[in-house]
Amino acid sequence: MKISVAQTLNYQGDKEAFFKTAEKLIEKAVSQGSEFIVFPELASCGYIPNEAIWYHAETNEGKTPLWTVQMAKKYNVYLGMGYIETDEKDFYNSYIIVSKKGDILGNIRKWKTEVHLFKSVFENNIVETEFGKVAVGICADNHQLKFYKCLGELDFDLFIMPHASFAPITTSKYVKEKDVLKQNKILFNLAKLYSNNFQISVAIANQIGKFSFMRGMFGKLISNDNYALAGNSIIYSATGEYLSLDKQEDVITFEVPLRRANKQAPKPKSSSGWLYPGSRIVRRIIAPIDRLRGKYFYFRKHKKVLQEMANKKMPSK
């Protein structure tokens, strides 16, 4: 099956600009024979890691789902699209898969989400299509050992990982050259790990570009001068071959085999709950504190914004 990953710029709220570019990428992928095009996490609104993103939220019948349905039907292709969803009670970091007939086959909500901004949901992440079962992991979910283990209990034929993942682009007082190189290899290593262990084909679509200030403790540790959305989108075939992008806005298409995932996949060693080594201080102390503070921030703030949006007859439908 020919699948594509679309690597898009972080449009930071400019949905119309995104839709215009995204259609061009769809046209290009379809001309390459693509049957399924995977867009990044939060692709339509862009990666805005603070509460300003709430004002771009939509219901699952909103502008982004509607546009995705229209494009899937127009180009006779399966599409995967990330957006910020609201059920008018909470906000979710969500991802839809739409059939070439324009049917929304699944609406997956992120589990290991940015708790300052979204409600966390741990639910079935398998979407059934005409060509097989697609597993969907949104960004940080894929990096967690718990998610990996849960995936090992499921039946699926293809694994897609939409991301809005950042990495250092320059060195600083706290970031060395080896850190820049290491973090820019994370998505490649992740794709290889899942593909080799589960013996399946994997597609990772990531965003590129700068992002606005980040809410929470990590926002104080990460400078926008030194970090950016990392790109490095990749299609990693079950055969061991792969095709990848660097830092440009583009789409790539690769023919990969579809195989039922290996349920005897080896279990990686836990690194404070992650699939790869990292700072123990960050993972065991800073991150848990940040998540607790984030949940409290969300609890205090999100309902006021939802009410404001309702008064203005938002979100759009």
mmCIF file of N, CA and C in Angstrom, residues 10-24 43-46 56 63-64 67:
data_model
loop_
_atom_site.group_PDB
_atom_site.id
_atom_site.type_symbol
_atom_site.label_atom_id
_atom_site.label_comp_id
_atom_site.label_asym_id
_atom_site.label_seq_id
_atom_site.Cartn_x
_atom_site.Cartn_y
_atom_site.Cartn_z
ATOM 1 N N ASN A 10 4.161 24.995 11.278
ATOM 2 C CA ASN A 10 3.298 25.338 12.405
ATOM 3 C C ASN A 10 2.585 26.650 12.088
ATOM 4 N N TYR A 11 1.308 26.561 11.695
ATOM 5 C CA TYR A 11 0.568 27.746 11.256
ATOM 6 C C TYR A 11 -0.001 28.573 12.407
ATOM 7 N N GLN A 12 0.069 28.072 13.621
ATOM 8 C CA GLN A 12 -0.288 28.817 14.831
ATOM 9 C C GLN A 12 -1.600 29.597 14.714
ATOM 10 N N GLY A 13 -2.660 28.878 14.373
ATOM 11 C CA GLY A 13 -3.994 29.468 14.367
ATOM 12 C C GLY A 13 -4.522 29.889 13.013
ATOM 13 N N ASP A 14 -3.673 29.932 12.005
ATOM 14 C CA ASP A 14 -4.106 30.348 10.666
ATOM 15 C C ASP A 14 -4.583 29.120 9.886
ATOM 16 N N LYS A 15 -5.807 28.697 10.157
ATOM 17 C CA LYS A 15 -6.329 27.479 9.536
ATOM 18 C C LYS A 15 -6.470 27.615 8.029
ATOM 19 N N GLU A 16 -6.874 28.781 7.557
ATOM 20 C CA GLU A 16 -7.069 28.949 6.117
ATOM 21 C C GLU A 16 -5.756 28.772 5.366
ATOM 22 N N ALA A 17 -4.673 29.307 5.919
ATOM 23 C CA ALA A 17 -3.362 29.130 5.292
ATOM 24 C C ALA A 17 -2.967 27.659 5.308
ATOM 25 N N PHE A 18 -3.266 26.991 6.427
ATOM 26 C CA PHE A 18 -2.971 25.556 6.496
ATOM 27 C C PHE A 18 -3.757 24.781 5.454
ATOM 28 N N PHE A 19 -5.068 25.026 5.359
ATOM 29 C CA PHE A 19 -5.901 24.290 4.405
ATOM 30 C C PHE A 19 -5.394 24.477 2.970
ATOM 31 N N LYS A 20 -4.979 25.686 2.648
ATOM 32 C CA LYS A 20 -4.484 25.977 1.303
ATOM 33 C C LYS A 20 -3.233 25.157 0.998
ATOM 34 N N THR A 21 -2.294 25.144 1.943
ATOM 35 C CA THR A 21 -1.068 24.372 1.751
ATOM 36 C C THR A 21 -1.345 22.877 1.782
ATOM 37 N N ALA A 22 -2.193 22.452 2.713
ATOM 38 C CA ALA A 22 -2.481 21.029 2.871
ATOM 39 C C ALA A 22 -3.088 20.437 1.610
ATOM 40 N N GLU A 23 -3.959 21.194 0.942
ATOM 41 C CA GLU A 23 -4.545 20.663 -0.288
ATOM 42 C C GLU A 23 -3.480 20.470 -1.364
ATOM 43 N N LYS A 24 -2.519 21.365 -1.430
ATOM 44 C CA LYS A 24 -1.427 21.201 -2.395
ATOM 45 C C LYS A 24 -0.614 19.944 -2.093
ATOM 46 N N ALA A 43 -2.485 19.551 13.398
ATOM 47 C CA ALA A 43 -2.017 20.135 12.137
ATOM 48 C C ALA A 43 -2.796 21.375 11.735
ATOM 49 N N SER A 44 -4.116 21.334 11.849
ATOM 50 C CA SER A 44 -4.924 22.424 11.292
ATOM 51 C C SER A 44 -4.784 23.729 12.064
ATOM 52 N N CYS A 45 -4.655 23.647 13.374
ATOM 53 C CA CYS A 45 -4.525 24.869 14.182
ATOM 54 C C CYS A 45 -3.078 25.209 14.485
ATOM 55 N N GLY A 46 -2.196 24.224 14.328
ATOM 56 C CA GLY A 46 -0.803 24.424 14.680
ATOM 57 C C GLY A 46 -0.549 24.138 16.148
ATOM 58 N N HIS A 56 -9.207 27.996 19.143
ATOM 59 C CA HIS A 56 -9.238 27.362 17.821
ATOM 60 C C HIS A 56 -9.936 26.003 17.869
ATOM 61 N N LYS A 63 -14.981 22.796 11.445
ATOM 62 C CA LYS A 63 -14.353 23.166 10.176
ATOM 63 C C LYS A 63 -13.306 22.152 9.722
ATOM 64 N N THR A 64 -12.431 21.732 10.641
ATOM 65 C CA THR A 64 -11.370 20.798 10.251
ATOM 66 C C THR A 64 -11.912 19.431 9.847
ATOM 67 N N TRP A 67 -13.652 19.881 6.459
ATOM 68 C CA TRP A 67 -12.685 20.078 5.378
ATOM 69 C C TRP A 67 -12.000 18.761 5.020
#
